[in-house]
């Protein structure tokens, strides 16, 4: 009640046409009004009612034919408005209890056997409890303490002035305004329809681009029509009787006077809304008693039917179509009122269906028939019951409170339930227009007889099938599978929808029941006959190769032809078959409507109330409350006390969609019931009734027969199952459009009768495998083996390709694919089919090969996406599994291009066949990869064949996808070989997998070479070579390769720390695979195999340039990583490990690193890390020592006489080795990274994690605070590094090579970082001097001292100093991005912060332009580094005085002589203060404020501007009281610092001393003025959204400094800029802000921001 009014006023201000500068807010304002409407009405309705006339007047302009988006938002707002507020007043609804013979206790609501109506309320008075907060004393005290300029304070004053007695007057005025608005709104809707019609007429004849509409345009148009329909429906439903009569007259006049053919859909929605929202009810109680009520008169339908059906014969076709479409909308939800106009409506339908030559008019008649049928035989809620203020007829119940959520309990929804008379009318329409035409198809005309036995009138068949389709869409709900009396006897098995339909039919006449008896079954068998005839004619016909029949061609009246080749007839037959087998009502699609309804409910949801309800519900459930235990999930949580904020309209829609969902469920429940009656899944399914034994004469005889032509023993369920076979036959139709239609409908039908797939699985696979001899037409599938002999006029087997594509698409359906996953035998059948496509691909035309491959691959992809592990519990399953593996291995043994079966009689081109054979082998390898498991590893016969096949493929399929899959298979086999088999073996003795074949192969040097080459090709293609494009894999190959890669090795978390892999090409899986292989074959054999592999790796690293060079060199690193890790694990002693390093691994690195290009060296970095990952330091101490020696012997060193050496050529000789130096530094970094155990601070010294005490008893926890051998080893390693490498690295800070400087900075950081971590861990364990001697220097201190002294050192030349400073900058960057944030900031970054600032100053001395360019790049880099430091939030994790230390550095730098350093200080302070402002103490706040203020008066404009921005951010979070005091202080300083006007005095001589004093005073005044003015500007800029009291005072003081005589140019410019910016940011709500100004302050502000007038 306090928040909503100002927000509504803001929204209305944005909608006012006079607010030109707020027009962009109009869409958001409409959305805000929609959201605010219900809360404002619920809290205090006068808030909305008092503003309603203005709201309606301002929003009506939003209905604009030139702006669809604006109209859409306005309609959404109006839809929400009329759902909550009535139009014209309340209405009186009939009361159920007023009629005789009605039971009031049962008729007001539907109750179950326990007397409950299905609703529940969780809490009590939840809304009142929440709103009761405003009456508390604390709330009132808080409201009283609000400042006078607060919007809530103003609203509180207005509420105190409100008169509660005026509520009734407001309501009356609002209802009058709503009534007037409704008629104006309808006029706007008429204009929309007229404009839509005119626009379409203008573009209709022009064609071209104007006629091309995208799917987005279609979706937008549909959405607009839906919202307009909902708005109109709720509008007419919300009207009182008087307003509705006026609106009805307006609509009737519009329909009578206007004909808008291109707006016919929206016009029909208008008619639907006006006819379905008002009924006159007479009769007995609603839904009970002996005298049920009837809605026998709809004023809307009574007014429109005479207009819409008058003189149709004499109208043009377009006008007739328009009238009939409007009539379709009018009757759609008109209920029993249609019976009053049955003759007129029937005549209109007859008129439309008699115009067989006009397709559009005929289709309109079909739609009218459909809507008339559905309106008479379907149940649906009547919109009249959604009026916001409904009053019962007896006046016993008061009207609902506006804004209150609708209740289902005690407020029954008003439904239309068909009567027996309506069913009779429905059946009469069905017989007259559908069944008569249907039977006429069985009586051939004279033209058909003359055309031939196989020809029919195509136009007659098309139109009859269309009429039948539309008829079934309207009345399929009353077509039952059995007699209603029989259905009602099966009470336990029946579904609610079927039971309701049976009871409804029993209310009709005997003649009606006779017509409906067995009608669905007969139609199913008739359709089955038609499909059988079509399948018979097309099973082996010649393929249609030209396109295919025009979809828009109009057949002549007497044109004849075969129904089998007519695509439209075939598609109509498919659609009708689906309707008969799946549709159980006219309204069944509730999915999309539910999504829309859910979105509308979420917009209106009161989340606070919903959360409160959830809390109450949770408390009740936890307390095991008796009330909560009585309810279940099916109860509807009703009203506000259950967290709902729904209007009546959305509540009715929710129940309606639930009813539609029941209709949808019936389509699957009825077939299941019929199947259960037949005996359930255990009963053997009868042979399919589908057959190719059908002739046109037989079909016609069945159609015209008045008696039942089909045997009674065949049930409708068997017809449904046979229709699935018919749809399968249509999926193999020669016409591509028919195939597509049939496939989509087949999937839909299988969702209802999916059990039929079980008996058709083998038939489908036999068709793909060409093994279906003698099965022509079985289950609707043509015999593919017979189609092999059928060749068209072009000598191609096109018909075979069409059938295979249709069958493959059926097999790929999810319902079918699930059948192949249930058992080993089913999987075996699918494997045989997918791996035996070679014969098929050889036979089909070449242009069809890619298409067939795509369709077959869709089966594979569907299987792949659903594959799961299946246990083999029986001997039969195990034998089937072994047979499947044997079959697959036999396929893999075949050479490419060879097949197991050949036909010498077939003269087929084999050129393409050889290229395709690899696909079968690839798929077979994938199946082996997926099927092999631990149990197979114990079967020597199977596993030995798998090993040999895998090795053979690796050797022979060089560079092929099959080789990559074989690597994955090898990885899986090795992983399974290393698995513990104790849980798998069922024998008494533990059996181990046999790896003798693996051991034998890796003892062969030739295979090791082939294996290494296979790893090369297992990488991704180098996109930088050959055009930069990726691999163009055939369909399905990429997925197979991806699965193979995932099986190379087990999952790993390497590197498991912040320092991730450096190389994107290095595949850890390859190193893991090599490691696993070596661990599986034994120690001695592993050494031999490692020698072979490392030898191959040496050759790979020295590969010549080619497109495979990168992969070859990276593979060499992968081989090294795997071999190193395996050999280290085999070594049990230090001596043995040292021998391995010295004899095998280090010699390889000596040779490989030198040959490896710098770009790919990151692979060796990752390989070294993987080889020593998580090993104790002693395991890789030889590698550490070797890498340190390499760096120490080769790294460039600074020398004093460098210039002399350069002249002698020594330095140039060293520069040739810079790349090699970078390589050794990178390898050394890898060792340093692995010396650091980042996963846990105590891991390096074997400390137990903190949570060990939770899982272990105290007696089980051993003391780990003593020095361990690992601890000693780590200390020795670091001592060696510090003694030998720290001086070397610090002496190379000015290295000439940039890449080496990067590595040097990284190494120095790693040494500081890991050493500090190592020492801290020791201290945490209480070992102050455990292994680090007190005499040993700390390398961190030495490195920091060296870096900090670079700028002041005189031993560097100009160029070398810049390089050394660059190294220091990179060291800082490493600390920022790689550090732990706990110590790096205080120990490394803060000490180097002064160096970073001072490095922004250029170095004095002479230098060449090239050197100055290098210096400029250095300054730029330091600016980036300073920016990183300032914006990083890591200081808060360090020592407590870190913030103070940083501010001390900034204070020192703020007084530096170099202005760029002062500017950088201001920028740094702005970011640093913003990142840590909530951590600053009061002293630190004052310190940062003083630094910023001291920089305001800087003589450089860049510095003062940066300081002003910094001060703006500081003052924005400053306390209000302190800020007012600061402003008052500096206003006085600013006023005193104004320039004084010079008085005219006679010139006098001034001494030098007086002149200097005057200059000093002027300078001091200028400083005071600039500082005070800039501070006041910062205060104003820090308030962009509000206007505190001190802001107008500051602006008035600033305005005095905007004149030339009183301030300098920089001061004047910033004053004008700040005043203009203030006015711009406060423009939206300027009327509220200006109240904070006095007239004098406003004039002062206007003097600055206003443009001087010409005459001023």
PDB file of C-alpha atoms in Angstrom, residues 459-683:
ATOM      1  CA  UNK A 459     -10.985 -35.376 -56.103  1.00  0.00           C
ATOM      2  CA  UNK A 460     -13.736 -37.374 -54.434  1.00  0.00           C
ATOM      3  CA  UNK A 461     -11.259 -39.432 -52.412  1.00  0.00           C
ATOM      4  CA  UNK A 462      -9.286 -36.409 -51.349  1.00  0.00           C
ATOM      5  CA  UNK A 463     -12.332 -34.475 -50.207  1.00  0.00           C
ATOM      6  CA  UNK A 464     -13.956 -37.431 -48.483  1.00  0.00           C
ATOM      7  CA  UNK A 465     -10.789 -38.223 -46.565  1.00  0.00           C
ATOM      8  CA  UNK A 466     -10.404 -34.578 -45.581  1.00  0.00           C
ATOM      9  CA  UNK A 467     -13.989 -34.406 -44.318  1.00  0.00           C
ATOM     10  CA  UNK A 468     -13.439 -37.603 -42.344  1.00  0.00           C
ATOM     11  CA  UNK A 469     -10.198 -36.267 -40.853  1.00  0.00           C
ATOM     12  CA  UNK A 470     -11.804 -33.048 -39.664  1.00  0.00           C
ATOM     13  CA  UNK A 471     -14.800 -34.993 -38.383  1.00  0.00           C
ATOM     14  CA  UNK A 472     -12.593 -37.283 -36.315  1.00  0.00           C
ATOM     15  CA  UNK A 473     -10.715 -34.310 -34.921  1.00  0.00           C
ATOM     16  CA  UNK A 474     -14.016 -32.989 -33.643  1.00  0.00           C
ATOM     17  CA  UNK A 475     -15.797 -36.099 -32.339  1.00  0.00           C
ATOM     18  CA  UNK A 476     -13.208 -38.855 -31.791  1.00  0.00           C
ATOM     19  CA  UNK A 477     -13.963 -38.712 -28.061  1.00  0.00           C
ATOM     20  CA  UNK A 478     -17.358 -40.405 -28.479  1.00  0.00           C
ATOM     21  CA  UNK A 479     -16.045 -43.191 -30.742  1.00  0.00           C
ATOM     22  CA  UNK A 480     -15.506 -46.062 -28.328  1.00  0.00           C
ATOM     23  CA  UNK A 481     -13.849 -49.411 -28.875  1.00  0.00           C
ATOM     24  CA  UNK A 482     -16.658 -51.326 -27.201  1.00  0.00           C
ATOM     25  CA  UNK A 483     -20.300 -50.816 -26.338  1.00  0.00           C
ATOM     26  CA  UNK A 484     -20.771 -48.353 -23.464  1.00  0.00           C
ATOM     27  CA  UNK A 485     -22.619 -50.930 -21.362  1.00  0.00           C
ATOM     28  CA  UNK A 486     -19.666 -53.315 -21.599  1.00  0.00           C
ATOM     29  CA  UNK A 487     -17.186 -50.569 -20.816  1.00  0.00           C
ATOM     30  CA  UNK A 488     -19.013 -49.510 -17.653  1.00  0.00           C
ATOM     31  CA  UNK A 489     -18.925 -53.071 -16.336  1.00  0.00           C
ATOM     32  CA  UNK A 490     -15.111 -52.925 -16.299  1.00  0.00           C
ATOM     33  CA  UNK A 491     -14.960 -50.264 -13.620  1.00  0.00           C
ATOM     34  CA  UNK A 492     -11.522 -51.224 -12.282  1.00  0.00           C
ATOM     35  CA  UNK A 493      -9.787 -51.330 -15.629  1.00  0.00           C
ATOM     36  CA  UNK A 494     -11.298 -48.280 -17.275  1.00  0.00           C
ATOM     37  CA  UNK A 495      -9.775 -44.807 -17.515  1.00  0.00           C
ATOM     38  CA  UNK A 496     -11.788 -41.713 -16.417  1.00  0.00           C
ATOM     39  CA  UNK A 497     -12.099 -40.263 -19.909  1.00  0.00           C
ATOM     40  CA  UNK A 498     -13.465 -43.491 -21.370  1.00  0.00           C
ATOM     41  CA  UNK A 499     -15.906 -43.920 -18.504  1.00  0.00           C
ATOM     42  CA  UNK A 500     -17.252 -40.384 -18.958  1.00  0.00           C
ATOM     43  CA  UNK A 501     -17.699 -40.937 -22.705  1.00  0.00           C
ATOM     44  CA  UNK A 502     -19.562 -44.204 -22.123  1.00  0.00           C
ATOM     45  CA  UNK A 503     -21.949 -42.589 -19.661  1.00  0.00           C
ATOM     46  CA  UNK A 504     -22.482 -39.688 -22.031  1.00  0.00           C
ATOM     47  CA  UNK A 505     -23.420 -41.971 -24.933  1.00  0.00           C
ATOM     48  CA  UNK A 506     -25.970 -43.760 -22.772  1.00  0.00           C
ATOM     49  CA  UNK A 507     -27.891 -40.481 -22.480  1.00  0.00           C
ATOM     50  CA  UNK A 508     -28.396 -40.340 -26.259  1.00  0.00           C
ATOM     51  CA  UNK A 509     -31.073 -41.940 -28.337  1.00  0.00           C
ATOM     52  CA  UNK A 510     -31.141 -45.567 -29.424  1.00  0.00           C
ATOM     53  CA  UNK A 511     -30.558 -44.593 -33.045  1.00  0.00           C
ATOM     54  CA  UNK A 512     -27.469 -42.626 -32.088  1.00  0.00           C
ATOM     55  CA  UNK A 513     -26.068 -45.538 -30.101  1.00  0.00           C
ATOM     56  CA  UNK A 514     -26.708 -47.818 -33.030  1.00  0.00           C
ATOM     57  CA  UNK A 515     -24.710 -45.555 -35.345  1.00  0.00           C
ATOM     58  CA  UNK A 516     -21.823 -45.298 -32.896  1.00  0.00           C
ATOM     59  CA  UNK A 517     -21.734 -49.006 -32.152  1.00  0.00           C
ATOM     60  CA  UNK A 518     -18.459 -50.397 -33.521  1.00  0.00           C
ATOM     61  CA  UNK A 519     -17.879 -47.302 -35.670  1.00  0.00           C
ATOM     62  CA  UNK A 520     -14.265 -46.786 -34.576  1.00  0.00           C
ATOM     63  CA  UNK A 521     -13.457 -50.438 -35.192  1.00  0.00           C
ATOM     64  CA  UNK A 522     -15.030 -50.401 -38.644  1.00  0.00           C
ATOM     65  CA  UNK A 523     -13.204 -47.219 -39.622  1.00  0.00           C
ATOM     66  CA  UNK A 524      -9.931 -48.761 -38.455  1.00  0.00           C
ATOM     67  CA  UNK A 525     -10.441 -51.824 -40.629  1.00  0.00           C
ATOM     68  CA  UNK A 526     -11.489 -49.627 -43.563  1.00  0.00           C
ATOM     69  CA  UNK A 527      -8.299 -47.613 -43.216  1.00  0.00           C
ATOM     70  CA  UNK A 528      -6.336 -50.836 -42.928  1.00  0.00           C
ATOM     71  CA  UNK A 529      -7.819 -52.004 -46.224  1.00  0.00           C
ATOM     72  CA  UNK A 530      -6.869 -48.722 -47.929  1.00  0.00           C
ATOM     73  CA  UNK A 531      -3.320 -48.878 -46.610  1.00  0.00           C
ATOM     74  CA  UNK A 532      -3.049 -52.513 -47.677  1.00  0.00           C
ATOM     75  CA  UNK A 533      -4.105 -51.547 -51.176  1.00  0.00           C
ATOM     76  CA  UNK A 534      -1.585 -48.695 -51.287  1.00  0.00           C
ATOM     77  CA  UNK A 535       1.165 -50.971 -49.967  1.00  0.00           C
ATOM     78  CA  UNK A 536       0.324 -53.636 -52.503  1.00  0.00           C
ATOM     79  CA  UNK A 537       0.532 -51.172 -55.391  1.00  0.00           C
ATOM     80  CA  UNK A 538       3.796 -49.567 -54.193  1.00  0.00           C
ATOM     81  CA  UNK A 539       5.663 -52.502 -52.716  1.00  0.00           C
ATOM     82  CA  UNK A 540       7.654 -53.093 -55.867  1.00  0.00           C
ATOM     83  CA  UNK A 541       6.681 -50.210 -58.104  1.00  0.00           C
ATOM     84  CA  UNK A 542       9.212 -48.072 -59.912  1.00  0.00           C
ATOM     85  CA  UNK A 543      10.498 -45.202 -57.857  1.00  0.00           C
ATOM     86  CA  UNK A 544       9.293 -41.668 -58.496  1.00  0.00           C
ATOM     87  CA  UNK A 545      12.450 -39.837 -59.475  1.00  0.00           C
ATOM     88  CA  UNK A 546      11.275 -36.449 -60.696  1.00  0.00           C
ATOM     89  CA  UNK A 547       9.733 -34.843 -57.528  1.00  0.00           C
ATOM     90  CA  UNK A 548       7.144 -35.867 -56.940  1.00  0.00           C
ATOM     91  CA  UNK A 549       3.788 -34.764 -57.211  1.00  0.00           C
ATOM     92  CA  UNK A 550       2.855 -31.173 -56.846  1.00  0.00           C
ATOM     93  CA  UNK A 551       1.282 -30.538 -53.487  1.00  0.00           C
ATOM     94  CA  UNK A 552      -0.751 -27.587 -54.701  1.00  0.00           C
ATOM     95  CA  UNK A 553      -2.101 -29.025 -57.941  1.00  0.00           C
ATOM     96  CA  UNK A 554      -5.880 -28.800 -58.172  1.00  0.00           C
ATOM     97  CA  UNK A 555      -7.418 -31.946 -59.626  1.00  0.00           C
ATOM     98  CA  UNK A 556     -10.228 -31.619 -62.061  1.00  0.00           C
ATOM     99  CA  UNK A 557     -13.645 -32.789 -61.078  1.00  0.00           C
ATOM    100  CA  UNK A 558     -13.672 -35.963 -63.139  1.00  0.00           C
ATOM    101  CA  UNK A 559      -9.941 -36.731 -63.100  1.00  0.00           C
ATOM    102  CA  UNK A 560      -9.172 -40.311 -62.184  1.00  0.00           C
ATOM    103  CA  UNK A 561      -6.097 -42.153 -61.089  1.00  0.00           C
ATOM    104  CA  UNK A 562      -4.662 -44.562 -58.552  1.00  0.00           C
ATOM    105  CA  UNK A 563      -4.932 -43.721 -54.867  1.00  0.00           C
ATOM    106  CA  UNK A 564      -1.561 -45.387 -54.268  1.00  0.00           C
ATOM    107  CA  UNK A 565       0.436 -42.752 -56.121  1.00  0.00           C
ATOM    108  CA  UNK A 566      -1.501 -39.695 -54.960  1.00  0.00           C
ATOM    109  CA  UNK A 567       0.515 -38.121 -52.160  1.00  0.00           C
ATOM    110  CA  UNK A 568      -2.337 -36.148 -50.644  1.00  0.00           C
ATOM    111  CA  UNK A 569      -4.583 -39.190 -50.423  1.00  0.00           C
ATOM    112  CA  UNK A 570      -1.751 -41.144 -48.822  1.00  0.00           C
ATOM    113  CA  UNK A 571      -1.074 -38.414 -46.289  1.00  0.00           C
ATOM    114  CA  UNK A 572      -4.758 -38.085 -45.449  1.00  0.00           C
ATOM    115  CA  UNK A 573      -4.910 -41.836 -44.878  1.00  0.00           C
ATOM    116  CA  UNK A 574      -1.862 -41.647 -42.593  1.00  0.00           C
ATOM    117  CA  UNK A 575      -3.358 -38.789 -40.588  1.00  0.00           C
ATOM    118  CA  UNK A 576      -6.706 -40.556 -40.174  1.00  0.00           C
ATOM    119  CA  UNK A 577      -4.968 -43.774 -39.103  1.00  0.00           C
ATOM    120  CA  UNK A 578      -3.140 -41.864 -36.400  1.00  0.00           C
ATOM    121  CA  UNK A 579      -6.343 -40.178 -35.255  1.00  0.00           C
ATOM    122  CA  UNK A 580      -8.185 -43.447 -34.938  1.00  0.00           C
ATOM    123  CA  UNK A 581      -5.399 -45.232 -33.092  1.00  0.00           C
ATOM    124  CA  UNK A 582      -4.323 -42.435 -30.755  1.00  0.00           C
ATOM    125  CA  UNK A 583      -6.917 -39.655 -30.424  1.00  0.00           C
ATOM    126  CA  UNK A 584      -9.517 -39.868 -27.646  1.00  0.00           C
ATOM    127  CA  UNK A 585     -10.833 -36.312 -27.709  1.00  0.00           C
ATOM    128  CA  UNK A 586     -10.838 -33.059 -29.607  1.00  0.00           C
ATOM    129  CA  UNK A 587      -8.770 -31.240 -26.971  1.00  0.00           C
ATOM    130  CA  UNK A 588      -5.685 -33.158 -25.969  1.00  0.00           C
ATOM    131  CA  UNK A 589      -2.613 -30.977 -26.616  1.00  0.00           C
ATOM    132  CA  UNK A 590      -1.909 -29.414 -23.236  1.00  0.00           C
ATOM    133  CA  UNK A 591       1.910 -29.356 -23.231  1.00  0.00           C
ATOM    134  CA  UNK A 592       2.529 -25.965 -24.842  1.00  0.00           C
ATOM    135  CA  UNK A 593      -0.471 -24.418 -23.074  1.00  0.00           C
ATOM    136  CA  UNK A 594       0.904 -25.614 -19.734  1.00  0.00           C
ATOM    137  CA  UNK A 595       4.209 -23.872 -20.415  1.00  0.00           C
ATOM    138  CA  UNK A 596       2.411 -20.621 -21.226  1.00  0.00           C
ATOM    139  CA  UNK A 597       0.218 -20.952 -18.136  1.00  0.00           C
ATOM    140  CA  UNK A 598       3.259 -21.615 -15.968  1.00  0.00           C
ATOM    141  CA  UNK A 599       4.889 -18.442 -17.260  1.00  0.00           C
ATOM    142  CA  UNK A 600       1.779 -16.392 -16.450  1.00  0.00           C
ATOM    143  CA  UNK A 601       1.615 -17.871 -12.963  1.00  0.00           C
ATOM    144  CA  UNK A 602       5.279 -17.119 -12.268  1.00  0.00           C
ATOM    145  CA  UNK A 603       4.743 -13.458 -13.140  1.00  0.00           C
ATOM    146  CA  UNK A 604       1.894 -13.242 -10.589  1.00  0.00           C
ATOM    147  CA  UNK A 605       3.553 -15.383  -7.916  1.00  0.00           C
ATOM    148  CA  UNK A 606       4.069 -13.757  -4.534  1.00  0.00           C
ATOM    149  CA  UNK A 607       7.368 -15.387  -3.681  1.00  0.00           C
ATOM    150  CA  UNK A 608       7.310 -14.176  -0.089  1.00  0.00           C
ATOM    151  CA  UNK A 609       3.895 -15.749   0.470  1.00  0.00           C
ATOM    152  CA  UNK A 610       4.980 -18.908  -1.347  1.00  0.00           C
ATOM    153  CA  UNK A 611       8.077 -19.221   0.830  1.00  0.00           C
ATOM    154  CA  UNK A 612       5.981 -18.711   3.937  1.00  0.00           C
ATOM    155  CA  UNK A 613       3.641 -21.494   2.826  1.00  0.00           C
ATOM    156  CA  UNK A 614       6.548 -23.840   2.109  1.00  0.00           C
ATOM    157  CA  UNK A 615       7.898 -23.187   5.586  1.00  0.00           C
ATOM    158  CA  UNK A 616       4.551 -23.960   7.206  1.00  0.00           C
ATOM    159  CA  UNK A 617       4.214 -27.118   5.105  1.00  0.00           C
ATOM    160  CA  UNK A 618       7.704 -28.255   6.092  1.00  0.00           C
ATOM    161  CA  UNK A 619       6.969 -27.677   9.776  1.00  0.00           C
ATOM    162  CA  UNK A 620       3.733 -29.670   9.529  1.00  0.00           C
ATOM    163  CA  UNK A 621       5.485 -32.560   7.820  1.00  0.00           C
ATOM    164  CA  UNK A 622       8.308 -32.592  10.383  1.00  0.00           C
ATOM    165  CA  UNK A 623       5.876 -32.564  13.272  1.00  0.00           C
ATOM    166  CA  UNK A 624       3.930 -35.452  11.700  1.00  0.00           C
ATOM    167  CA  UNK A 625       0.771 -33.416  11.985  1.00  0.00           C
ATOM    168  CA  UNK A 626      -2.469 -35.396  11.601  1.00  0.00           C
ATOM    169  CA  UNK A 627      -3.884 -32.906   9.133  1.00  0.00           C
ATOM    170  CA  UNK A 628      -0.784 -33.128   6.972  1.00  0.00           C
ATOM    171  CA  UNK A 629      -0.864 -36.931   7.005  1.00  0.00           C
ATOM    172  CA  UNK A 630      -4.420 -36.983   5.636  1.00  0.00           C
ATOM    173  CA  UNK A 631      -3.512 -35.195   2.415  1.00  0.00           C
ATOM    174  CA  UNK A 632      -1.369 -36.356  -0.474  1.00  0.00           C
ATOM    175  CA  UNK A 633       0.336 -34.919  -3.539  1.00  0.00           C
ATOM    176  CA  UNK A 634      -2.830 -35.087  -5.632  1.00  0.00           C
ATOM    177  CA  UNK A 635      -4.599 -32.468  -3.509  1.00  0.00           C
ATOM    178  CA  UNK A 636      -4.699 -28.984  -4.916  1.00  0.00           C
ATOM    179  CA  UNK A 637      -3.134 -26.316  -2.691  1.00  0.00           C
ATOM    180  CA  UNK A 638      -5.875 -23.736  -2.786  1.00  0.00           C
ATOM    181  CA  UNK A 639      -5.909 -19.976  -2.286  1.00  0.00           C
ATOM    182  CA  UNK A 640      -3.665 -17.493  -0.533  1.00  0.00           C
ATOM    183  CA  UNK A 641      -3.315 -19.701   2.508  1.00  0.00           C
ATOM    184  CA  UNK A 642      -1.528 -22.170   0.241  1.00  0.00           C
ATOM    185  CA  UNK A 643       0.762 -19.592  -1.346  1.00  0.00           C
ATOM    186  CA  UNK A 644      -1.293 -18.986  -4.518  1.00  0.00           C
ATOM    187  CA  UNK A 645      -1.926 -15.565  -6.070  1.00  0.00           C
ATOM    188  CA  UNK A 646      -4.045 -16.581  -9.036  1.00  0.00           C
ATOM    189  CA  UNK A 647      -7.000 -14.833 -10.627  1.00  0.00           C
ATOM    190  CA  UNK A 648     -10.075 -16.872 -11.347  1.00  0.00           C
ATOM    191  CA  UNK A 649      -9.255 -17.072 -15.058  1.00  0.00           C
ATOM    192  CA  UNK A 650      -5.895 -18.790 -14.521  1.00  0.00           C
ATOM    193  CA  UNK A 651      -7.396 -21.156 -11.966  1.00  0.00           C
ATOM    194  CA  UNK A 652     -10.042 -22.234 -14.480  1.00  0.00           C
ATOM    195  CA  UNK A 653      -7.347 -22.649 -17.140  1.00  0.00           C
ATOM    196  CA  UNK A 654      -5.348 -24.857 -14.796  1.00  0.00           C
ATOM    197  CA  UNK A 655      -8.276 -27.202 -14.245  1.00  0.00           C
ATOM    198  CA  UNK A 656      -9.108 -27.163 -17.958  1.00  0.00           C
ATOM    199  CA  UNK A 657      -5.559 -28.167 -18.890  1.00  0.00           C
ATOM    200  CA  UNK A 658      -5.711 -30.952 -16.325  1.00  0.00           C
ATOM    201  CA  UNK A 659      -8.828 -32.262 -18.050  1.00  0.00           C
ATOM    202  CA  UNK A 660      -7.055 -32.048 -21.421  1.00  0.00           C
ATOM    203  CA  UNK A 661      -4.150 -33.999 -19.954  1.00  0.00           C
ATOM    204  CA  UNK A 662      -6.578 -36.753 -18.957  1.00  0.00           C
ATOM    205  CA  UNK A 663      -7.752 -36.842 -22.569  1.00  0.00           C
ATOM    206  CA  UNK A 664      -4.178 -37.201 -23.714  1.00  0.00           C
ATOM    207  CA  UNK A 665      -3.487 -39.977 -21.202  1.00  0.00           C
ATOM    208  CA  UNK A 666      -6.529 -41.876 -22.443  1.00  0.00           C
ATOM    209  CA  UNK A 667      -4.844 -42.433 -25.813  1.00  0.00           C
ATOM    210  CA  UNK A 668      -2.340 -44.740 -24.104  1.00  0.00           C
ATOM    211  CA  UNK A 669      -4.524 -46.022 -21.277  1.00  0.00           C
ATOM    212  CA  UNK A 670      -7.259 -47.427 -23.531  1.00  0.00           C
ATOM    213  CA  UNK A 671      -4.913 -49.663 -25.609  1.00  0.00           C
ATOM    214  CA  UNK A 672      -3.341 -50.911 -22.399  1.00  0.00           C
ATOM    215  CA  UNK A 673      -6.755 -51.765 -21.004  1.00  0.00           C
ATOM    216  CA  UNK A 674      -7.635 -53.649 -24.181  1.00  0.00           C
ATOM    217  CA  UNK A 675      -4.372 -55.509 -24.028  1.00  0.00           C
ATOM    218  CA  UNK A 676      -4.985 -56.429 -20.408  1.00  0.00           C
ATOM    219  CA  UNK A 677      -8.415 -57.751 -21.337  1.00  0.00           C
ATOM    220  CA  UNK A 678      -6.779 -59.870 -24.007  1.00  0.00           C
ATOM    221  CA  UNK A 679      -4.595 -61.459 -21.380  1.00  0.00           C
ATOM    222  CA  UNK A 680      -1.705 -59.084 -20.953  1.00  0.00           C
ATOM    223  CA  UNK A 681       1.919 -59.446 -22.120  1.00  0.00           C
ATOM    224  CA  UNK A 682       1.944 -63.182 -21.351  1.00  0.00           C
ATOM    225  CA  UNK A 683      -0.567 -63.961 -24.106  1.00  0.00           C
TER     226      UNK A 683
END
